Every structure is written in structure tokens, then in C-alpha cells.
Short mmCIF file of C-alpha atoms in Angstrom, two decimals:
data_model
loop_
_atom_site.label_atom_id
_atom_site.label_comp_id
_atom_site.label_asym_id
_atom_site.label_seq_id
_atom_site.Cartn_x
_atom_site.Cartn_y
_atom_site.Cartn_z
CA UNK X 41 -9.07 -0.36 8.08
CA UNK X 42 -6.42 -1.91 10.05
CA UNK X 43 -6.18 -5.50 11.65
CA UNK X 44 -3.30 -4.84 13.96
CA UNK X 45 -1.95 -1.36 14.03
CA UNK X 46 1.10 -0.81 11.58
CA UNK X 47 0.85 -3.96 10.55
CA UNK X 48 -1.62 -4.94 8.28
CA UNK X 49 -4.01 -2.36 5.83
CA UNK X 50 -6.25 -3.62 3.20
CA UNK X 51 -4.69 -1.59 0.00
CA UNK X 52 -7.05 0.73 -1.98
CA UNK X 53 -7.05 -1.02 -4.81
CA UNK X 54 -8.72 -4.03 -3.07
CA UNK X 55 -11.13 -1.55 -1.48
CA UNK X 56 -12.19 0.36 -4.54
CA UNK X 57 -12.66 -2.86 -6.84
CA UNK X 58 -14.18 -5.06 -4.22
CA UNK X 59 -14.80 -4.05 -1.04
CA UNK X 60 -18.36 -4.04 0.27
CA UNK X 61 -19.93 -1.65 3.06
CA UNK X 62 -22.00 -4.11 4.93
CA UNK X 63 -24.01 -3.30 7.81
CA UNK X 64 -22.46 -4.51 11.54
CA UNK X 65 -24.66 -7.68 12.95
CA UNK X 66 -27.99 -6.65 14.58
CA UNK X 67 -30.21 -8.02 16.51
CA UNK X 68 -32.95 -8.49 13.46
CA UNK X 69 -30.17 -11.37 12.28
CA UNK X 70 -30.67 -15.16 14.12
CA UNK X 71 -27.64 -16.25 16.16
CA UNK X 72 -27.77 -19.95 16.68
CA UNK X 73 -27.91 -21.08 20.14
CA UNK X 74 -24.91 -22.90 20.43
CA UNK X 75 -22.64 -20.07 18.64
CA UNK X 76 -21.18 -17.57 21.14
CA UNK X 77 -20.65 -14.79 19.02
CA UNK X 78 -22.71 -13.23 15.86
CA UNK X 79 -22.05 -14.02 12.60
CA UNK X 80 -23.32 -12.53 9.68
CA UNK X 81 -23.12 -13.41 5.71
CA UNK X 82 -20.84 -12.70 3.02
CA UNK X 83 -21.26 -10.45 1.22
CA UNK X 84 -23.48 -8.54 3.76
CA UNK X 85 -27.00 -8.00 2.48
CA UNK X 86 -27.33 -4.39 3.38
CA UNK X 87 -25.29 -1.61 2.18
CA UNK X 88 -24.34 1.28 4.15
CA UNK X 89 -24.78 4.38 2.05
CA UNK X 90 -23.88 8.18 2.97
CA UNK X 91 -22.44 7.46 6.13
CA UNK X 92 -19.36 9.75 7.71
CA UNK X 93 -16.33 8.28 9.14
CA UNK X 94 -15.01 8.54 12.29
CA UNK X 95 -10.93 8.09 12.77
CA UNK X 96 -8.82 7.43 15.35
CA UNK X 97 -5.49 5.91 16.42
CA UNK X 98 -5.67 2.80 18.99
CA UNK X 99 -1.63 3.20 19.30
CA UNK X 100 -1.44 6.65 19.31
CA UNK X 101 2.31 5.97 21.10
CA UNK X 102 3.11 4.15 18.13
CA UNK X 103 1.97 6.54 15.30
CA UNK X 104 2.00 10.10 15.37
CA UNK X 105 -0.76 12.01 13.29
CA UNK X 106 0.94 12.35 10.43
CA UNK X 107 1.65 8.74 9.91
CA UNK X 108 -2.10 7.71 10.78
CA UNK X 109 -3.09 10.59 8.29
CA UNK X 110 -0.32 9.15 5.52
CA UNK X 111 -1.68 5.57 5.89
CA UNK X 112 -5.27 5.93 5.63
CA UNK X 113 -5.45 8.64 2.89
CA UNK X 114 -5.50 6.12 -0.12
CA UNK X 115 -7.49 3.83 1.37
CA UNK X 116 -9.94 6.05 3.53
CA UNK X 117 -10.96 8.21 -0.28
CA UNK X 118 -11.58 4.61 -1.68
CA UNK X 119 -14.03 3.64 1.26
CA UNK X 120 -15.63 7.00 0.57
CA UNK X 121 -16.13 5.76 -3.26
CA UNK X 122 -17.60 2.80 -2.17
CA UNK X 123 -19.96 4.19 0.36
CA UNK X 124 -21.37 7.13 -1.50
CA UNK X 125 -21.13 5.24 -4.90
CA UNK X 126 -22.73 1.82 -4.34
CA UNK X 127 -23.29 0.82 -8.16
CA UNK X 128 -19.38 0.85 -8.62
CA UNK X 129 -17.37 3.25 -10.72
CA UNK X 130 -16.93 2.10 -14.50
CA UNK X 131 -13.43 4.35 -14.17
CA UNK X 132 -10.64 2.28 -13.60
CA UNK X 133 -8.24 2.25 -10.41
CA UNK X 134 -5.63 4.00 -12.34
CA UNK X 135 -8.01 6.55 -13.31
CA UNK X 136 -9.50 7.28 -10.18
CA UNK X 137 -6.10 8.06 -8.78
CA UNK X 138 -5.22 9.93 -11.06
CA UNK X 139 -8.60 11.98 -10.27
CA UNK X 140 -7.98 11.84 -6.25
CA UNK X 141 -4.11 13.09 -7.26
CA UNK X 142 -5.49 16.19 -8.64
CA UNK X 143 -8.21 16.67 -6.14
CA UNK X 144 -5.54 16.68 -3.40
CA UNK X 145 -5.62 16.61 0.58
CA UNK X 146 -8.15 20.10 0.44
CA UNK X 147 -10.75 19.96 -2.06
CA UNK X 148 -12.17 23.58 -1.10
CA UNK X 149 -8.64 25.05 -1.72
CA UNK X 150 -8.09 23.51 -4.66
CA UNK X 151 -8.72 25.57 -7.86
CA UNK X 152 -10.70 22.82 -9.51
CA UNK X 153 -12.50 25.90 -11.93
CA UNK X 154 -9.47 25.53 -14.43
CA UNK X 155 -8.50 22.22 -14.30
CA UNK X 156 -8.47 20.98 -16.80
CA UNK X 157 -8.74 22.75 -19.77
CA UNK X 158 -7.11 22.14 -23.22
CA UNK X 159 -6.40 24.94 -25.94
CA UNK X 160 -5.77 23.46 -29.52
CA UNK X 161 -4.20 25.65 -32.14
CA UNK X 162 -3.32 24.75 -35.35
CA UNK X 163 -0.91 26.22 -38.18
CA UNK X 164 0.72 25.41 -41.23
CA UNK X 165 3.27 26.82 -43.34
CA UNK X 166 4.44 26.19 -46.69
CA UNK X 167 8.12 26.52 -48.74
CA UNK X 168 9.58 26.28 -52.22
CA UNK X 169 13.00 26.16 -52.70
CA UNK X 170 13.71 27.23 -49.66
CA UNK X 171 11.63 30.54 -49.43
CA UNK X 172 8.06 30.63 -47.46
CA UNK X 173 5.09 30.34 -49.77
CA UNK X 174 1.44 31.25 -49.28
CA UNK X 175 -1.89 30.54 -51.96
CA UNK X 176 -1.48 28.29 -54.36
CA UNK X 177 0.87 25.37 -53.86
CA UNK X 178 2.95 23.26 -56.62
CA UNK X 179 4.15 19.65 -57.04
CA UNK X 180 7.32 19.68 -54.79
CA UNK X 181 6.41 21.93 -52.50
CA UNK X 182 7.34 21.16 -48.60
CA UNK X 183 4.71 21.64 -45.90
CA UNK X 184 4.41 21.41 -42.52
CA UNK X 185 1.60 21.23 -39.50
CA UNK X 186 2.29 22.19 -36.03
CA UNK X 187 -1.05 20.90 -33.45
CA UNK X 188 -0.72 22.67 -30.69
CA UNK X 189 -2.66 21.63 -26.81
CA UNK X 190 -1.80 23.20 -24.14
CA UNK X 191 -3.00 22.94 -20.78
CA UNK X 192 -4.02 25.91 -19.47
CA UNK X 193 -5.88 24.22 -16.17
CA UNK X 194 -4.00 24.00 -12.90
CA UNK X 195 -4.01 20.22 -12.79
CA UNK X 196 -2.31 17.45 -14.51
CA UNK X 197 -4.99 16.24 -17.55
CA UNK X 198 -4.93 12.60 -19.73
CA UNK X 199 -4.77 14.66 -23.04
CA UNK X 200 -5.61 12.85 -26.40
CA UNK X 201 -5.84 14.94 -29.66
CA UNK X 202 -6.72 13.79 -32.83
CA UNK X 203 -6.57 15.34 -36.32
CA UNK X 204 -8.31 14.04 -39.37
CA UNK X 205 -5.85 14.22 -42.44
CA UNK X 206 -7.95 12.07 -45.03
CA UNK X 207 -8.14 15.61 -46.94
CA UNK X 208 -4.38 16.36 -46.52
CA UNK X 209 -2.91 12.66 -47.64
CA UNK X 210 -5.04 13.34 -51.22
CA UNK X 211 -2.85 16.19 -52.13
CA UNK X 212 0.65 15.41 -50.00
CA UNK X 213 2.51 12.76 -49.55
CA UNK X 214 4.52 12.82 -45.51
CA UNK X 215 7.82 12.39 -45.62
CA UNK X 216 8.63 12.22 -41.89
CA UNK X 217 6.97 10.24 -39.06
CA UNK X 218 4.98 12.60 -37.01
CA UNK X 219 6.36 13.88 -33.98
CA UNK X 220 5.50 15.15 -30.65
CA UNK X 221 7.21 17.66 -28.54
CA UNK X 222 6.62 18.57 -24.86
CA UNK X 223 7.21 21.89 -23.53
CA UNK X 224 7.01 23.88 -20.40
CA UNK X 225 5.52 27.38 -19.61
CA UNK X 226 8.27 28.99 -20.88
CA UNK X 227 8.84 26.79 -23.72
CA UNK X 228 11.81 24.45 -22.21
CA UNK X 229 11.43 21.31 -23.78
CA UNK X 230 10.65 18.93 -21.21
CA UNK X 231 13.32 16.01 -20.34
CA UNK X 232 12.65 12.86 -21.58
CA UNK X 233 11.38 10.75 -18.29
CA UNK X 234 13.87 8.46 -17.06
CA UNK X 235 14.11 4.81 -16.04
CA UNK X 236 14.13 2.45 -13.12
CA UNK X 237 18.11 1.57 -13.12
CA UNK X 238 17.39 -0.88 -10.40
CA UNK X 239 15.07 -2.90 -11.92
CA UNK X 240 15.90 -6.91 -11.49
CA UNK X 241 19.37 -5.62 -10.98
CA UNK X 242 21.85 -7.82 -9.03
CA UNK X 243 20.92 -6.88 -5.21
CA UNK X 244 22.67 -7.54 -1.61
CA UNK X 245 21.80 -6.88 1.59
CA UNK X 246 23.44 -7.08 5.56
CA UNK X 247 20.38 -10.21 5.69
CA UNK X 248 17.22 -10.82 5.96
CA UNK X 249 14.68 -12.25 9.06
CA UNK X 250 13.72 -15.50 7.82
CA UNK X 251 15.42 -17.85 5.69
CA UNK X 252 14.30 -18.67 2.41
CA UNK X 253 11.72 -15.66 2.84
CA UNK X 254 11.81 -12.05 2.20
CA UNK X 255 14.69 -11.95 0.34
CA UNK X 256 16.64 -8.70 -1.33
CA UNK X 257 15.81 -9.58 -4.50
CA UNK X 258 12.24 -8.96 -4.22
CA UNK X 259 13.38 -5.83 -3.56
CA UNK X 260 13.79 -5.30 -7.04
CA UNK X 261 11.07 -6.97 -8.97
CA UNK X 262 9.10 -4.54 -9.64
CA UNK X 263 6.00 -4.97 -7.22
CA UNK X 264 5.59 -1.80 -4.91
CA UNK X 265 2.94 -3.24 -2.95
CA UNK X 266 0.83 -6.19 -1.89
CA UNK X 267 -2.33 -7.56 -2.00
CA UNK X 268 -4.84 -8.04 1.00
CA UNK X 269 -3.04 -10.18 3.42
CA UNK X 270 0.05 -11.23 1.36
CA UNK X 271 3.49 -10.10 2.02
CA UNK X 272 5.58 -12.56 0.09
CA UNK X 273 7.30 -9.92 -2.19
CA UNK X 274 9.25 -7.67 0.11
CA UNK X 275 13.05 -7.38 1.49
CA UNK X 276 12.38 -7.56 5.32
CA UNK X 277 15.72 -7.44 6.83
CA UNK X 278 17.96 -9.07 9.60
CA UNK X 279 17.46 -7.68 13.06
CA UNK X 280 19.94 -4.97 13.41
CA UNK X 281 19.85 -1.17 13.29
CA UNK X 282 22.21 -0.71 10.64
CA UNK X 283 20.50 -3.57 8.06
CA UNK X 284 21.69 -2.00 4.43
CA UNK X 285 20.52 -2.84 1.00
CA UNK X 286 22.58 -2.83 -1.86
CA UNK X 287 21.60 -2.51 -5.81
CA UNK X 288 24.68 -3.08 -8.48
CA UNK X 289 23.56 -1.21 -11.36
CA UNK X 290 24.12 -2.31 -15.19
CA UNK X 291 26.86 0.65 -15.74
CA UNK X 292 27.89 3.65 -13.77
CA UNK X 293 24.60 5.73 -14.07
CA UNK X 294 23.80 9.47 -13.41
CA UNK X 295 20.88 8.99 -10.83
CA UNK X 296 18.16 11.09 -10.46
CA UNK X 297 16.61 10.72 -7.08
CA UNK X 298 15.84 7.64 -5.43
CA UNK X 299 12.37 5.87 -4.69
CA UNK X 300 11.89 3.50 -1.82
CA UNK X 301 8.31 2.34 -1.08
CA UNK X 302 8.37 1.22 2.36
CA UNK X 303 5.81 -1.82 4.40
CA UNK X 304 4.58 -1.12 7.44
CA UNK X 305 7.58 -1.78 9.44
CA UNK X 306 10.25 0.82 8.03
CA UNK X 307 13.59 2.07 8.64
CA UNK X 308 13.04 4.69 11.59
CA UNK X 309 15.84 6.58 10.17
CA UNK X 310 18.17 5.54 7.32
CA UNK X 311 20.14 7.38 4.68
CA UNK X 312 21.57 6.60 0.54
CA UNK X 313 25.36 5.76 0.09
CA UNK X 314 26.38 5.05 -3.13
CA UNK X 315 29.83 3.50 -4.46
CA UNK X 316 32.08 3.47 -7.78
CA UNK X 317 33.31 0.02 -6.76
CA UNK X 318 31.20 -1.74 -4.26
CA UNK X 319 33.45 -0.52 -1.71
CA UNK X 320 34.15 2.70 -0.86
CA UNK X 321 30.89 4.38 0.07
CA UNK X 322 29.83 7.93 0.31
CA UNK X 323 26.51 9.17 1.95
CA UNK X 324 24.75 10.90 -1.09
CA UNK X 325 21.40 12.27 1.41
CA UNK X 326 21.29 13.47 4.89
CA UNK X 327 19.82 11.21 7.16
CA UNK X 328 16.22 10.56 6.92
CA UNK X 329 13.01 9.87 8.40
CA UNK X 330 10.71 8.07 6.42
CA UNK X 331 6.49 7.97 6.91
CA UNK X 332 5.99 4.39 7.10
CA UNK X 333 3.25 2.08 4.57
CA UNK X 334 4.05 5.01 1.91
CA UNK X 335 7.01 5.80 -0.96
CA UNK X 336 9.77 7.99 0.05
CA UNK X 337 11.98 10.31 -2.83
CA UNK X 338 15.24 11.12 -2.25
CA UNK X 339 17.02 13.60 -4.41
CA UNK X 340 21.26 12.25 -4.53
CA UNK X 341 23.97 15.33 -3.66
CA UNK X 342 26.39 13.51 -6.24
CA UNK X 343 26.79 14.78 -9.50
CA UNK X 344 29.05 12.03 -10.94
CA UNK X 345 27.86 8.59 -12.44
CA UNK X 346 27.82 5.76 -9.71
CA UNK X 347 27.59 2.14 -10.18
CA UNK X 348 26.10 0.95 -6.63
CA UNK X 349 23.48 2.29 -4.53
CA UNK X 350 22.52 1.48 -1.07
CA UNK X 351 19.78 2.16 1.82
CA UNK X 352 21.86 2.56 4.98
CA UNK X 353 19.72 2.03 7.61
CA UNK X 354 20.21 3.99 10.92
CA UNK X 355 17.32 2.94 13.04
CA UNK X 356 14.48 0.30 13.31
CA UNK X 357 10.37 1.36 13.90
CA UNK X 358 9.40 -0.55 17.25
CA UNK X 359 6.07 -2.75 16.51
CA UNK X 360 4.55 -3.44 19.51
CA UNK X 361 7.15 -2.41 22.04
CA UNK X 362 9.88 -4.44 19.79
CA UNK X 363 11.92 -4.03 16.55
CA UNK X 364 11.47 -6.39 14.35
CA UNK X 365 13.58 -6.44 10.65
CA UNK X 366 12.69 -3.53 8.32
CA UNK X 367 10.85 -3.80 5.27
CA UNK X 368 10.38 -2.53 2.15
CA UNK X 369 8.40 -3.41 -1.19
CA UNK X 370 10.80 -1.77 -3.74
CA UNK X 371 13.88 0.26 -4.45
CA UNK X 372 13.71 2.10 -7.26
CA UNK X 373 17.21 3.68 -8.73
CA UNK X 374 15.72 6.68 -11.13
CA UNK X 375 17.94 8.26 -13.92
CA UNK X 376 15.05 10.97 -14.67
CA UNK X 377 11.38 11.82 -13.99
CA UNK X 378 9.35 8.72 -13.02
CA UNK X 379 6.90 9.66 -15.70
CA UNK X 380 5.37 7.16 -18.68
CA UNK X 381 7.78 7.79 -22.20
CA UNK X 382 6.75 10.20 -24.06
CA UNK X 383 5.54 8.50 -27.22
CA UNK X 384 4.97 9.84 -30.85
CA UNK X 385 1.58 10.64 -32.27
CA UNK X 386 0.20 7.54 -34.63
CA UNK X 387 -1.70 7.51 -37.82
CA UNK X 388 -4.56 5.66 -37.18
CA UNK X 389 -7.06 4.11 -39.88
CA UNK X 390 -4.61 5.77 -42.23
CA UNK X 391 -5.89 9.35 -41.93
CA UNK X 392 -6.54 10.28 -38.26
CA UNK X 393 -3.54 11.07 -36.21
CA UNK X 394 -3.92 10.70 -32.76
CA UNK X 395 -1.48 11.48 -29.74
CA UNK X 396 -2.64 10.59 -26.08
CA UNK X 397 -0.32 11.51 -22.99
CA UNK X 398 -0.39 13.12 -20.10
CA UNK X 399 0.17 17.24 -20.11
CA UNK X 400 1.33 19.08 -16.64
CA UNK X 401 -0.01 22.76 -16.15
CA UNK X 402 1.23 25.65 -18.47
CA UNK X 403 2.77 22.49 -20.64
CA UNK X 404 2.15 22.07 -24.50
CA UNK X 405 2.16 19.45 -26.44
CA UNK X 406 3.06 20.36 -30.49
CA UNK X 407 2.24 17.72 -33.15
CA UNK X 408 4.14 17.97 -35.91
CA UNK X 409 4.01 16.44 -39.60
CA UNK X 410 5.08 17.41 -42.48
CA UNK X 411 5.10 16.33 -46.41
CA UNK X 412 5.92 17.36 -50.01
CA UNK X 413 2.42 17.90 -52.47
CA UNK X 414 2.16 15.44 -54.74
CA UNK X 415 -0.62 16.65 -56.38
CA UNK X 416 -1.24 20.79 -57.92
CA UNK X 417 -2.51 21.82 -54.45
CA UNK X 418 -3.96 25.19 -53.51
CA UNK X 419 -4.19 27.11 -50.50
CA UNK X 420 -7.13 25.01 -48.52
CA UNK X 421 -4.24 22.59 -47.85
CA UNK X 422 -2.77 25.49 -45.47
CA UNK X 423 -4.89 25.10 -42.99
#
């Protein structure tokens, strides 16, 4: 799981696409005489299968149990995969974590009896000349759908829904683009999702520990994590307590909450600042502690637009006895919800619109089109 403690962890995605359970060396494998220790091949030849795992901290003084338990959790659930799974899962990385999100730390407590579940409505309502109409329908008559799925599970579900309109398109003609609306339980629309102000923004920082290596701007490139055994795209600063890291944003910006995912070696305590000029600074969180290898969120106090944001570090995590520069994969300045856009249902093949996205519990999503009949309609349009 872990070459050196806090220092080095194969990521999940490498386990869960590629890594293989072999079986330890035994003594039914050769070891050649002049070889003083066993080797064994690549990829092993035997695959463990059902096995348990046993855990345990070989720095306990160096990681407390809720760091140990925040480092391997990723990682340990994709070992499980690969161990109780051995012909590989055709779902993909994204979807299985999506699937272990919703799972959660305690499967038995988890309601998984209702999640998910979609409920699709559908209605339809007709006017002419302003006035609600019902039966038959004339030329010039407006009409409009509403598709209604909501999900009444208690997890997060991938929804797509589809409805076939090849009937609909021979009598009306739409005159809008379909839309899509989100709501909540109590039928708040839900924000728009906002966006990663930070993103290849310029970037500054106290310094870094090497030259040429582990600069700031990696902090903002958009890579929140690394694959086995590289750590080339990470800010890992100078060798001081109070290292900072500084993003300029395009314009001043109402910010959200901030994301920092944080290597191995993070900021023991640290805090955001943010600035109107570059210069003046004003601590927008309390201090914080941070669980190292994972991402940290941090809600701002300030309720006016800023134009620079900074991680003020407080305090360096001792490797080893020493403190070494601390790191981090990516800052992330967020003006909303860090969820996908919420895009607008599409007409495929010309007849079948289709909406996919992903719907919270208690949320709805309402697909909406509308048109004008083109053609002397009757009521088996209103459906």
C-alpha cells in the first residue's frame, strides 16, 4: 500500500485498472543459487482471491488513525475490487467511484433499499389564443411537454431519460430548444454549478524546494493527483513554516469555497487570505488542519468579490523526524458547486430526446419542449 510511510501510495486508479493480487514467493518457486533473496515473476502467476486485509500503521507517531483511515480508503476499496473480482470490472474508474461514493464508509447503515430510484411523469397542456384548450387541437395552436424524473432514492443516481417524439414532430412543429430544469425537494431551482477561477491563472508563491522543479504553477494546471511513482506536477514549497501560495484571478470574483488537494507532505496547519490588490490581505477561514494525501474545502467568511487568493501556511507535517517543503497537487478557486454544467436535453436521430445528468436525492429534473401544430391535430397529441 505504502512504500515509505506518508510518502509514497499507489493511487486507486492504478490499482483498480491494473493492479494484480499475486501470491508472496514460496518455497514451491526455484531461487537460483547465487541470488540471495527470492524473486518471483511479473505478473505473478497466481491470484489471490477472497482474502481479508489486515491494516496497520508502521509510524503510528507520525499518523494518527484518522489520517491512516483517510489515506487508504480509496485505495484499500479498489484492492478489495481486485481481489474479490479477478476478471476485472467492465465499469469504468469514474463509475466505480461514483458507486463507492454512494456506498459510503458503512455499508450496513446505509439505506441502499431506495437508492436509486427514478419516478417519470409526464404532462402536456395545450392553448389558443391565450386560453387553455383540451380535445381537439387546430393549426396554430401552442403546446407544451413537461418530463418529469425525480429521484426519490437516498443516493446521488447517473439519470438519463429519453422520450420518443417521432409521433409528436408529424403533427407540431417546436419552436423552442428543449430545456432542462433542476430542482430541489422543495422545488428551489438548483444553482447553476460554478467554475474553477484558478484554473492556469497567474500564480506566486514565498518559493519552492528545488529549482527548476515543483513549481507554483503546477499548482494550477489542473492535475489533482499523480500517477504511481511520479510527482512532477505539484507546488512543493520552500522550507519555512509560513510558505504561502498565491492565485491572481481573471477579475474580482465572488468565491464559493476553496479546494486544495494536498500530497503527502501537507501544511500541518494553514489558513485562506484573500486580497483586492495583491496587498492588503485579510484571513477569509480560521486556521486549519488539513488530513494529508486527500482534498480539503474551505467555505470563505467574505461576502465581497476578491481578486487574489492565497494558502497561508502556518505549520509544516514532519516526515521522518524533519520538515521538509509542503506540497500540494492543486488549488482550486470555486465560484459555485464543483458539479458538471448542467446541460440541455438533445434531439437525437431527430425524434428521441434524451437528457443524461446527474440527480441528488428529493431533486427533479423537468424536460421541457414545446411547439405550435402544424397539422389539424386531435387530442392523442396531449399526452
Amino acid at each position: 500500500m505504502s512504500r515509505w510511510p506518508r510518502w509514497f501510495r499507489r493511487p486507486a486508479s492504478d490499482i483498480y485498472t491494473s493492479w494484480r493480487p499475486g501470491v508472496f514467493p514460496n518455497k514451491d518457486w526455484t531461487v537460483p543459487a547465487a541470488q540471495k533473496a527470492q524473486t518471483y515473476p511479473e505478473p505473478s502467476p497466481d491470484w489471490i482471491t477472497g482474502s481479508s486485509f489486515a491494516i496497520w500503521s508502521d509510524a503510528p507517531a507520525r499518523q494518527t488513525e484518522e489520517q491512516v483511515t483517510a489515506g487508504i480508503r480509496l485505495p484499500l476499496r479498489a484492492m478489495a475490487e481486485r481481489v474479490w473480482n479477478p476478471s476485472g470490472s467492465t465499469a469504468s474508474y469514474a463509475d466505480w467511484l461514483a458507486r463507492v461514493e454512494a456506498i459510503g464508509t458503512q455499508p450496513a447503515a446505509a439505506d441502499l433499499s431506495t437508492a436509486p430510484a427514478l419516478e417519470l411523469t409526464k404532462t402536456a397542456t395545450a392553448t389558443r389564443a391565450g386560453s387553455s384548450v383540451t380535445g381537439d387541437l387546430e393549426e396554430g395552436d401552442e403546446i407544451s411537454w413537461q418530463v418529469l424524473a425525480t429521484n426519490t432514492g437516498s443516493t446521488a443516481v447517473k439519470a438519463t431519460v429519453s422520450d420518443d417524439l417521432s409521433d409528436v414532430l408529424d403533427e407540431v412543429s417546436l419552436t423552442v430548444a428543449p430545456t432542462v430544469a433542476i430542482t430541489d425537494a422543495d422545488g428551489t431551482v438548483v444553482r447553476e454549478p460554478g467554475i474553477n477561477a484558478a484554473f492556469k491563472r497567474s500564480v506566486t508563491a514565498s518559493g519552492q524546494e528545488v529549482a527548476n522543479q515543483w513549481g507554483p504553477a503546477l499548482a494550477v494546471d489542473g492535475i489533482t493527483s499523480g500517477p504511481s511513482g511520479a510527482q512532477g506536477s505539484r507546488w512543493s514549497s520552500n522550507g519555512a513554516d509560513d510558505a504561502w501560495l498565491a492565485v491572481e484571478l481573471a477579475e474580482p470574483t465572488m468565491v464559493d469555497h476553496v479546494s486544495i488537494y494536498w500530497e503527502e507532505a501537507c501544511a500541518a496547519k494553514y489558513r485562506i487570505d484573500v486580497s483586492t490588490d495583491g496587498v492588503v490581505w485579510v484571513p477569509a477561514t480560521a486556521e486549519i488542519t488539513p488530513v494529508c494525501g486527500s482534498v480539503d474545502r474551505q467555505s470563505l467568511t467574505v461576502t465581497e468579490r476578491v481578486s487574489f487568493v492565497r494558502m497561508q501556511g502556518l505549520d509544516r507535517t514532519p516526515i521522518g523526524g524533519k520538515k521538509y517543503g509542503m506540497s500540494l497537487w492543486e488549488m482550486q478557486v470555486w465560484t459555485g458547486p464543483e458539479r458538471g454544467a448542467i446541460t440541455n436535453p438533445a434531439l437525437l436521430d431527430e425524434a428521441l430526446l434524451t437528457w443524461a445528468g446527474l440527480l441528488e436525492p428529493g431533486h427533479t429534473a423537468t424536460l421541457e419542449y414545446r411547439g405550435v401544430v402544424t397539422d389539424a391535430g386531435n387530442g392523442s397529441i396531449l399526452k
